[in-house]
Amino acid sequence: MYNIFFLLVILFVSTSSAATDTLQQTFSLSVENPNDTLVSSNRDFSAGFFQVGDNAFCFSVWFTRSKQPTVIWIANRDAPVNGKSSKLSLLRNGNLVLIDAARTLIWATATLSSSQLHLKLTNNGNLVLAAATSQPTVVWQSFNSPTDTLLPGQPVTEQASLVSSRSTTNFSSGFYKFYFDNDNVLRLLYKGPNLSSVYWPAPWKLAIDQGRSTYNVTKIAVLDSFGSFTSSDGFHFLSVDYPRKIYRRLKIDPDGNLRVYSFNEEEKNWEVSWQVIPEPCAVHGICGANSMCTVDPFLGRTCFCLQGFKVKNPNDWSQGCEPEFNSDFSCNRKESMGFLHLPTTELFGYDLNVTRVSSLEECQNLCLDLCDGCRGVQFKFNEVSTYNCYPKTMLLNGRDTPNFDGEVYLKLPKAILNSKKPIKHSTMKCSIGLSQRLNRIYHMPARNSTLSFLVWFTCGIGVFEVSIIFLVWFFLFRTNKQPGTIGHQQRHLLSATGFQRYTYAELKTATKGFKEKIGRGAGGVVYKGTLTDERVAAIKRLNEANQGEADFLAEISTIGMLNHMNLIDMWGYCVEGKHRLLVYEYMENGSLANNLVANNRLDWNKRFNVALGTAKGLAYLHEECLEWILHCDVKPQNILLDSDFSPKVADFGLSKLLNRDEERGSSGFSRIRGTRGYMAPEWVYNFRITSKVDVYSYGVVVLEMVSGRSPMEIQSLENSSGIEQRRLVTWITDKIKSAPSSGFWIEEIVDNNLEGRYDVSQVEVLVKVALQCVQDDMNQRPSMSHVVEMLQSHQNKTTPR
Ligand SMILES: *[C@@H]1O[C@H](CO)[C@@H](O)[C@H](O)[C@H]1NC(C)=O
Ligand SMILES: *[C@@H]1O[C@H](CO)[C@@H](O)[C@H](O)[C@H]1NC(C)=O
Ligand SMILES: *[C@@H]1O[C@H](CO)[C@@H](O)[C@H](O)[C@H]1NC(C)=O
Ligand SMILES: *[C@@H]1O[C@H](CO)[C@@H](O)[C@H](O)[C@H]1NC(C)=O
Ligand SMILES: *[C@@H]1O[C@H](CO)[C@@H](O)[C@H](O)[C@H]1NC(C)=O
């Protein structure tokens, strides 16, 4: 008993709980006390135990100013520790150790020092172990062993590379790496369980031809807080918001792309300000063997199997597809093999060698003769009227590229070739999903417990301490055998995605029984409500509940991940029985449509800023965020205005939620979406639907804002019928053409409600950009980010955003 008493005294003494930035020698941070964190003196960073799963914690550094803590660094990403009894201790000998409930050493800095050390979290997010002498000497620092994130000033070096997480919720080491290669060049590598390949810089070109030097052995690359990145191999970039001095981070995301995120102080969230790979399918390793990657405008990046193959694991497309046929490619079955032509396909790498041939037949025979060693060929015209033939040993890195200058022929049994089964697209589940329950539970073997207790009892105090912790923990564990009920899982999902699940009753109370109707959007009626925390919300009740709960949650979580100051914020949702509700922030000033009708509420400055902000929101949806989303119904009713008349795009990402049971045709969509007057011609003529449909609708909205005339109004005035919807555009282009000089048409088309108060050069650029956006040929329309660039250069420097 005396021993236990002594132990308790030690435990008590060695637990610090005040918010400080420094941990002294012989002290510990315990997983059980949420207050056991180091907080940098500017309060922007914290270091402590971060929950990564059910009862699973990692010792991490996170940024505290964002709405959700942003994990910057993790000590033990691949070995989370138990939520009981684990602790991080700075030992007397200078070693910083992380020990878990079973007394195993999980992680250590492996430092030894005879002088007094302390661990300090600095104001720039670096965790530094240094001697507490007058001249602090750094013994170890977290900046030298990054996880997947670099902070400004933190270098990538030969030893310090970035490795992505498995997924947005699983922080374990993933498959993508940003590193200095042996030839001194900075690269991105996919390193899967069985395969690895470099995908940036373009592996088919020499580094030197891509502006990289292979001679500087220094190997160092740094991002600064202004958004400029420089590397010793000559690679350099500036983020779009350069040179604003703000919080930034460079991160290799779980999807293999490298991005710079800038911190938005007003919204308290991160926005992408640079990314290295513009084309999502150019990242290797996404779809695995025998499959193809393609970008679907609604679902984002998708995989499908090549003809004759079926998916191995629909939840992990990186495992690829396996043959549906007898996969015996041996020489005695040579006669039964044929080839399938894939005209716009690229299968990068895994060529056996290259042979010059004079015909396709010769190339195919080469492949047939290689038997099991050849799964298909790539065939390419050579300058001197011969062809290059590349036999493929494996079919990997497949993607759809209309402008690829080679053709692929797959080797398949003739029986399969004749069956003419269409290629089926399957959706890749790249949703963040519900988090898995991670069990770090240590079962004490029952038959040994008494014995080991006795053994420990006779040992010294150090061991005793741990055994008591273990027993206490064991007791607690037994009384709380199932810590991971649905509730826990749910909460984890929430903390990962940042929004809340409400019960139907809560939302019914919030809206006083769905009384105050404030609008009707795609698929449902919107009500005003006040949540229990007093926030005013817009609550949308979706009409049909023909969707399973898991699917609904997966899609909702995708929408919940989108964060941009020009996109409406989703706070939560409700899914209960047949009820499906979405909870959004409430916008004081209603929609752009209301404000264009109500006289004089939108002066010129506000109109220009609405045009710019809406473009930014759409550009983010199209290009910058992790999922690629088309809006498909851009119109003034879907652009909401906050108290400062800043625009926020609403009703995005819902197309999947609302059109669940519609069959999708080969071009993707079989039904026209959108609103008459704002619809791009592609919908009508059944062309391929791309992000350019939103660009078109945006152009119409801008023309409407400038002229104050709705495209519908002009249609009815001029008594037009049918699908013809270019009246507003034609009206404006006619005015421009018939005007003697540029000054004249402006006066004629600008909304009379503005009473002559507008900036001529801004009107000019808006109309010019809008007319580019509404071109019939979608390839002639600019991208949304290009629109942002064009408008930004005309923004008044004094205008608020
Ligand atoms: C953590 O700190 C807060 C405020 O300082 C205090 O109210 C709370 O009791 C502390 N919790 C524990 C477990 O020490
Ligand atoms: C190598 O790169 C470093 C860091 O960018 C630079 O300071 C140095 O001058 C370079 N050395 C040579 C020989 O180019
Ligand atoms: C990796 O290769 C092994 C042996 O060939 C195979 O069993 C395993 O399924 C492969 N894993 C993946 C993810 O393809
Ligand atoms: C390509 O490799 C195959 C198999 O190793 C060999 O038979 C053939 O001669 C090679 N072709 C060339 C052009 O090297
Ligand atoms: C994270 O991924 C790793 C590797 O696939 C897996 O072993 C682990 O269980 C996952 N953790 C969670 C919390 O899902």
PDB file of C-alpha atoms and ligand atoms in Angstrom, residues 352-355 366 370, ligand 4:
ATOM      1  CA  LEU A 352       8.805  -4.307 -72.721  1.00  0.00           C
ATOM      2  CA  ASN A 353      10.855  -2.488 -75.369  1.00  0.00           C
ATOM      3  CA  VAL A 354      10.239  -0.634 -78.581  1.00  0.00           C
ATOM      4  CA  THR A 355      10.428  -2.226 -82.042  1.00  0.00           C
ATOM      5  CA  LEU A 366       5.033  -9.524 -81.985  1.00  0.00           C
ATOM      6  CA  LEU A 370       5.510 -13.005 -76.518  1.00  0.00           C
TER       7      LEU A 370
HETATM    8  C1  LIG B   4      12.066  -7.050 -77.117  1.00  0.00           C
HETATM    9  O1  LIG B   4      12.047  -8.059 -76.079  1.00  0.00           O
HETATM   10  C2  LIG B   4      11.727  -9.366 -76.565  1.00  0.00           C
HETATM   11  C3  LIG B   4      11.628 -10.285 -75.392  1.00  0.00           C
HETATM   12  O2  LIG B   4      12.678 -10.124 -74.502  1.00  0.00           O
HETATM   13  C4  LIG B   4      12.800  -9.814 -77.569  1.00  0.00           C
HETATM   14  O3  LIG B   4      12.458 -11.077 -78.079  1.00  0.00           O
HETATM   15  C5  LIG B   4      12.894  -8.796 -78.699  1.00  0.00           C
HETATM   16  O4  LIG B   4      13.954  -9.146 -79.547  1.00  0.00           O
HETATM   17  C6  LIG B   4      13.127  -7.393 -78.116  1.00  0.00           C
HETATM   18  N1  LIG B   4      13.111  -6.430 -79.209  1.00  0.00           N
HETATM   19  C7  LIG B   4      14.014  -5.496 -79.342  1.00  0.00           C
HETATM   20  C8  LIG B   4      13.859  -4.583 -80.519  1.00  0.00           C
HETATM   21  O5  LIG B   4      14.942  -5.373 -78.570  1.00  0.00           O
END
